[in-house]
XYZ file of N, CA and C in Angstrom:
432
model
N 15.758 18.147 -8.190
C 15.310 17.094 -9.070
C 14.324 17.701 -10.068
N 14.851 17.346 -11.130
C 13.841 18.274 -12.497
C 12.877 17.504 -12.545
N 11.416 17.472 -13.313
C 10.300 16.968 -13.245
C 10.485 15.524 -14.166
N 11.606 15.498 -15.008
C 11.536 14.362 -15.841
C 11.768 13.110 -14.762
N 12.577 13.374 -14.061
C 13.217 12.495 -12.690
C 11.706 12.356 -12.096
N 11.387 13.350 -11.726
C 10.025 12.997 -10.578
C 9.038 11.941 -11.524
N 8.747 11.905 -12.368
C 7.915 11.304 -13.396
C 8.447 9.719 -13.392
N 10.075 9.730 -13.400
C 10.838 8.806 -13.714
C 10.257 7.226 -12.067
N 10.408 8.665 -11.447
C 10.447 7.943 -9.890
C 8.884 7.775 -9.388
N 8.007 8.281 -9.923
C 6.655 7.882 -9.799
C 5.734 7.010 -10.753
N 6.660 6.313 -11.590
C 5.673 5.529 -12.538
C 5.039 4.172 -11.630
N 5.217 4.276 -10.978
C 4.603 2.898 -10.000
C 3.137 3.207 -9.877
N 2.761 4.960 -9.669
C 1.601 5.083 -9.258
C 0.324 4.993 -10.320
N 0.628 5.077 -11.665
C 0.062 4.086 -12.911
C -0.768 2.782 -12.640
N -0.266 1.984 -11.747
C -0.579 0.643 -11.204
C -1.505 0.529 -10.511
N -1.926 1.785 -9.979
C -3.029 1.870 -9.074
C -4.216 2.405 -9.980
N -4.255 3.195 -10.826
C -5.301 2.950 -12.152
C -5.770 1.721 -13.162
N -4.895 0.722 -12.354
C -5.463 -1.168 -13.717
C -5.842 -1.474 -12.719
N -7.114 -1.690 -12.831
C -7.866 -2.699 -11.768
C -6.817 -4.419 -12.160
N -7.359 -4.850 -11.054
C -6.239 -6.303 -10.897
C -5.337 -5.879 -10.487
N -4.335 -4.930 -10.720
C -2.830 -4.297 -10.361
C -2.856 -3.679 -9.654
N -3.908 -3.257 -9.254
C -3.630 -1.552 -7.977
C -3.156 -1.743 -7.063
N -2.536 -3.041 -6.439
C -1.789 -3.404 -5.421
C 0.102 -3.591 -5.296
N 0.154 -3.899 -6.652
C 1.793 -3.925 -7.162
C 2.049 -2.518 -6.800
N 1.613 -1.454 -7.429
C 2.426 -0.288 -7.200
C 3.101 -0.383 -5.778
N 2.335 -0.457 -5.192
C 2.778 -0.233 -3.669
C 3.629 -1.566 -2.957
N 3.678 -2.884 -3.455
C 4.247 -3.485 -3.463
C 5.897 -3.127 -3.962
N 5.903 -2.696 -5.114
C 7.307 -1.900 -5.808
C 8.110 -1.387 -4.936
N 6.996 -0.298 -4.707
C 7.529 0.820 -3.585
C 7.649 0.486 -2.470
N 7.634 -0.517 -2.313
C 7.574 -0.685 -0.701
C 8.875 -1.748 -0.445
N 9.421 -2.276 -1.685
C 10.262 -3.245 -1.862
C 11.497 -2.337 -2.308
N 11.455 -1.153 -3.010
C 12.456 -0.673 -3.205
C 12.817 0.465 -1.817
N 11.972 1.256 -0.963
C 12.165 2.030 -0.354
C 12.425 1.690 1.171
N 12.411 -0.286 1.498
C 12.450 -1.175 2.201
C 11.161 -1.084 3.275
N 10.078 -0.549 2.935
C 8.731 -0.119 3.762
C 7.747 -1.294 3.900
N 7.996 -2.195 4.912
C 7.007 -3.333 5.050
C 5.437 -3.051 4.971
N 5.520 -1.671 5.829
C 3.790 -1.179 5.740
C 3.350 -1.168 4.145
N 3.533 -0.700 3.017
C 3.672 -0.638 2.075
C 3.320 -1.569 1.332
N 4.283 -2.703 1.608
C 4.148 -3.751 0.875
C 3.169 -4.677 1.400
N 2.731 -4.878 2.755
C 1.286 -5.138 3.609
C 0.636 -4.258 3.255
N 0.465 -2.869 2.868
C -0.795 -2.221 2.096
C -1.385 -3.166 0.575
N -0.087 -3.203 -0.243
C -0.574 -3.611 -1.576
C -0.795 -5.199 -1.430
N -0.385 -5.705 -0.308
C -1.171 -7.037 -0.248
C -2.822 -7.075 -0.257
N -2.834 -6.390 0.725
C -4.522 -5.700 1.012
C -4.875 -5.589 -0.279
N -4.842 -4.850 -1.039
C -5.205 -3.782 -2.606
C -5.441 -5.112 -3.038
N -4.448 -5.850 -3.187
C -4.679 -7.460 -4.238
C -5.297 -8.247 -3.577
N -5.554 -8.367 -2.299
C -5.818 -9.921 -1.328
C -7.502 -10.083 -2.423
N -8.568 -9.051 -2.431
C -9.786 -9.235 -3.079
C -9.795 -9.802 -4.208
N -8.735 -9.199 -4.925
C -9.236 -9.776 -6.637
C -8.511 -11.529 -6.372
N -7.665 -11.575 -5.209
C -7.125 -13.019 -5.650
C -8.409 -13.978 -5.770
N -8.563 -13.600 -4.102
C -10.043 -14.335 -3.538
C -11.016 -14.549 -4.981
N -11.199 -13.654 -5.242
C -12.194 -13.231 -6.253
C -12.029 -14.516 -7.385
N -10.378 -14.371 -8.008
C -10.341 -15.501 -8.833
C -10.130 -16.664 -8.449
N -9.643 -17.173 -7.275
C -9.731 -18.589 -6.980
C -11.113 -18.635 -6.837
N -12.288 -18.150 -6.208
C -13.415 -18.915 -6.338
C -14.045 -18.496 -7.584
N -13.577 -17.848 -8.694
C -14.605 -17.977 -9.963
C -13.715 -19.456 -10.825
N -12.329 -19.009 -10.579
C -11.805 -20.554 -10.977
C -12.424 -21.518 -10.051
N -12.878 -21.795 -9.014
C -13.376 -22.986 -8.743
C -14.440 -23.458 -8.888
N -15.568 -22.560 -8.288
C -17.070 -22.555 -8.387
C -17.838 -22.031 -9.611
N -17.256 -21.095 -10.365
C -17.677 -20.304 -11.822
C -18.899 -18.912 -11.204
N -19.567 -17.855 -12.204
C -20.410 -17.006 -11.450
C -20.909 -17.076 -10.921
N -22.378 -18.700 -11.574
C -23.619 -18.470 -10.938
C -23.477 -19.335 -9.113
N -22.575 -19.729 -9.177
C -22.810 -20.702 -7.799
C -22.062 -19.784 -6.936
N -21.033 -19.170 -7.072
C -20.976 -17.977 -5.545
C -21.016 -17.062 -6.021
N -22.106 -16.525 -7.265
C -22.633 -14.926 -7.283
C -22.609 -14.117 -5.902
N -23.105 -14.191 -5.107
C -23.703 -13.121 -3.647
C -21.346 -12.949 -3.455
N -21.201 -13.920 -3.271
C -19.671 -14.169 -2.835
C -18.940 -13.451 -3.506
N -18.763 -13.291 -4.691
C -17.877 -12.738 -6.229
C -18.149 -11.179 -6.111
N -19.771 -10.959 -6.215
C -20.053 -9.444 -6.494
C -20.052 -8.855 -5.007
N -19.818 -9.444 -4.019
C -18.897 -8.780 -3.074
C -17.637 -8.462 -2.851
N -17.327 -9.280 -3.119
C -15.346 -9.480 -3.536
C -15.435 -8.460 -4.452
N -15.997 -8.090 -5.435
C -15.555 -6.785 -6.644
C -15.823 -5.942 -6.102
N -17.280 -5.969 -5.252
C -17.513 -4.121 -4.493
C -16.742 -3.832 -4.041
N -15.769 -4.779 -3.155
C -14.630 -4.215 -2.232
C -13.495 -4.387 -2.789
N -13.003 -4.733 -3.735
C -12.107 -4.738 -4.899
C -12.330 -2.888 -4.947
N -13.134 -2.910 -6.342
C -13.452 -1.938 -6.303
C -13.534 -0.449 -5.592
N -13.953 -0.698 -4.264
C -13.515 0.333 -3.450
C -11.877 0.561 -2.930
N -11.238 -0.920 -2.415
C -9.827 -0.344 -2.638
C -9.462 0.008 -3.575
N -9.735 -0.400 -5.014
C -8.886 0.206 -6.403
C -9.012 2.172 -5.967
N -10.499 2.509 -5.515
C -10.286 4.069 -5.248
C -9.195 3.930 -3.816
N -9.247 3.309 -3.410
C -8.404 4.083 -1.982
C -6.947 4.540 -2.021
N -6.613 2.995 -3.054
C -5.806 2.651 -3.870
C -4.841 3.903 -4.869
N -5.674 4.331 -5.379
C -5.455 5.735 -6.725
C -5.438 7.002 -5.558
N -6.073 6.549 -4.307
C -5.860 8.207 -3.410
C -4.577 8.343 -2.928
N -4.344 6.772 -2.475
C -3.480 6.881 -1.227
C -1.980 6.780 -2.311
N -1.494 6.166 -3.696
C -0.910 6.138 -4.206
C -0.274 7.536 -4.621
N -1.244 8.618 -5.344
C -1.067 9.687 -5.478
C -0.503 10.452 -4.246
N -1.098 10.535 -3.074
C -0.330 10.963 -1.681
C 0.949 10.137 -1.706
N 1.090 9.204 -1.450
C 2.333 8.459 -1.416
C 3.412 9.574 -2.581
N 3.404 9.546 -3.398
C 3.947 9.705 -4.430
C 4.461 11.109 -4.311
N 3.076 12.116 -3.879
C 3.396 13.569 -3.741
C 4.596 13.618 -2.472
N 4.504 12.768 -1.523
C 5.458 12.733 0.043
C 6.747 12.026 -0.730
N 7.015 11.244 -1.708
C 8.221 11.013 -2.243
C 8.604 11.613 -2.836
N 8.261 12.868 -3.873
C 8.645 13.505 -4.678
C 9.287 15.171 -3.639
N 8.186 15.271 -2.401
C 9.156 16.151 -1.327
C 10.508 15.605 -0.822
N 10.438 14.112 -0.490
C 11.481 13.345 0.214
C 12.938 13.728 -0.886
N 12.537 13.200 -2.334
C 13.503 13.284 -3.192
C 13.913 14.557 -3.354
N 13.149 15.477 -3.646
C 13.459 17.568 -2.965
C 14.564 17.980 -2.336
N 13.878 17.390 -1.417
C 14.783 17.745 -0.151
C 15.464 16.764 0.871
N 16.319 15.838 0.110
C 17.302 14.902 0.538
C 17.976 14.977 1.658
N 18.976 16.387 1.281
C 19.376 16.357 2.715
C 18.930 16.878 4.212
N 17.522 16.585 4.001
C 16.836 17.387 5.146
C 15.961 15.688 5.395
N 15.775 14.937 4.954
C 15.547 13.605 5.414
C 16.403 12.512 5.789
N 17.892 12.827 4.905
C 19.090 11.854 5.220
C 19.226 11.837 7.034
N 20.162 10.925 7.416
C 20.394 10.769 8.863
C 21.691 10.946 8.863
N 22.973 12.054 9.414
C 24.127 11.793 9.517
C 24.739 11.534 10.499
N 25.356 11.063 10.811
C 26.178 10.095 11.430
C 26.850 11.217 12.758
N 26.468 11.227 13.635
C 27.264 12.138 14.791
C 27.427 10.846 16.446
N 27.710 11.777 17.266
C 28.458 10.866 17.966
C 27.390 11.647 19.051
N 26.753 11.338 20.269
C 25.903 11.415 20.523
C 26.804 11.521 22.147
N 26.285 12.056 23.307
C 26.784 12.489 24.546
C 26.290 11.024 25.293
N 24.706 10.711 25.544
C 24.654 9.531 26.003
C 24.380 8.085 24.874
N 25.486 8.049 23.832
C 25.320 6.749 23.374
C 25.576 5.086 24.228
N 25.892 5.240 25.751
C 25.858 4.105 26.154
C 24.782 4.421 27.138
N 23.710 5.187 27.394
C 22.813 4.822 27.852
C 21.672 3.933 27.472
N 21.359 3.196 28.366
C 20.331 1.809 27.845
C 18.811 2.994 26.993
N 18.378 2.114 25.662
C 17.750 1.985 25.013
C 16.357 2.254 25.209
N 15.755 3.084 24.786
C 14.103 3.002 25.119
C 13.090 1.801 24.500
N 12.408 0.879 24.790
C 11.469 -0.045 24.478
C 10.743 0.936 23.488
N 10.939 0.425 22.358
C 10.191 0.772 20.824
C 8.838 -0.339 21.005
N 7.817 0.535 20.473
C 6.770 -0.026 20.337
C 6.573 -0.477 18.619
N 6.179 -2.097 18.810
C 6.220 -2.705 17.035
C 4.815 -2.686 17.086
N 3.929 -1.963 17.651
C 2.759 -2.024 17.276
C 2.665 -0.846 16.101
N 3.202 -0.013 16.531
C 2.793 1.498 15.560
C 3.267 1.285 14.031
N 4.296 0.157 14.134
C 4.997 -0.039 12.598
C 3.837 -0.870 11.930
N 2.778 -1.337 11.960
C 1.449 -2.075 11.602
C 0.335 -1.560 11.786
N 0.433 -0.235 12.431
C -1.108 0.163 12.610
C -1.557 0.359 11.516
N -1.091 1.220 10.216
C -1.821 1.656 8.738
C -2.497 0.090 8.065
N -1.654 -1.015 8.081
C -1.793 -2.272 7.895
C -3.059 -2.685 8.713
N -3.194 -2.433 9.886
C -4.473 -2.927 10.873
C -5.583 -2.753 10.158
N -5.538 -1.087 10.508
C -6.908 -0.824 9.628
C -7.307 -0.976 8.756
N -6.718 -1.105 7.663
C -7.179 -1.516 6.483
C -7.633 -3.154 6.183
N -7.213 -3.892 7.436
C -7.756 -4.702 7.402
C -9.318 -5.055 7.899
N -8.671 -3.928 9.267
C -10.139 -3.342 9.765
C -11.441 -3.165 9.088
N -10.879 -2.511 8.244
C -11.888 -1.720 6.723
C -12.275 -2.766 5.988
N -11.625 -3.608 5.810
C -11.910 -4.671 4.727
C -12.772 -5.470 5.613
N -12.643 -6.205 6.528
C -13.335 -6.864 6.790
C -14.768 -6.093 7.632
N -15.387 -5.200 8.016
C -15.898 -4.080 7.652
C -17.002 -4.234 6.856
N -16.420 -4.223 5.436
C -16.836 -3.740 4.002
C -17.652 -5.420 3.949
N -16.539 -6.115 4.267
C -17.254 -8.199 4.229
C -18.328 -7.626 4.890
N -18.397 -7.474 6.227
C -19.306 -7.294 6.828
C -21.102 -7.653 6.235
N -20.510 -5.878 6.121
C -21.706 -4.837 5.792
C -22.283 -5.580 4.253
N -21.636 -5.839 2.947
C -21.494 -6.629 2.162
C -22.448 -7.731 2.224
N -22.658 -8.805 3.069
C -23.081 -9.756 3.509
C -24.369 -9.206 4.372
């Protein structure tokens, strides 16, 4: 893949440099590459600024000041986590796209395919999602 392609396939990570937006990128990506964690990351990235504007649309600055300029500190700090973790994202897709057929899955026929199934754990598919909620509420915390 020549670099015009890689460029082509990373413009999402742009999104994470507009404050207000730094959450779509990863929303995109997470909708095109079918990655729920992803798209529960860029919920996170946006959940602050929503908050943020339903109570300046409701209440205006001066009546939940302490409330608002918390909501932006931690805005704010995801917008950086945001621009880190986007850029990583991006560098691990641009290997993925590299080297295709060393991530593809092909299709073989397996010696014990009728042996019963191992119990998958759905916790691990939400842990990146946890913490960051972890973090956020955290940040409320300490904030307050």
């Amino acid at each position: 893949m020549n670099t015009l392609e890689k460029i082509k396939n990373s413009w999402w990570v742009i999104l994470s440099f507009i404050m207000f937006l730094n959450g779509f990128g990863f929303i995109y990506i997470g909708t095109k590459h079918y990655n729920k964690n992803w798209i529960l990351e860029g919920i996170i990235y946006e959940l602050p600024w929503f908050i943020y504007f339903v109570i300046y649309a409701n209440y205006g600055a001066p009546i939940g000041f302490n409330i608002t300029a918390t909501l932006v500190f931690i805005a704010l700090i995801l917008l950086f986590i945001s621009i880190i973790r986007s850029i990583w994202v991006a560098v691990k897709l641009a290997d993925v796209y590299d080297n295709n057929e060393k991530y593809t899955i092909s299709s073989t026929v397996l010696k014990n395919h009728n042996a019963p199934k191992e119990n998958t754990d759905s916790k691990s598919k939400f842990g990146c999602c946890i913490c960051l909620v972890i973090i956020f509420i955290i940040f409320m915390i300490i904030a307050l």
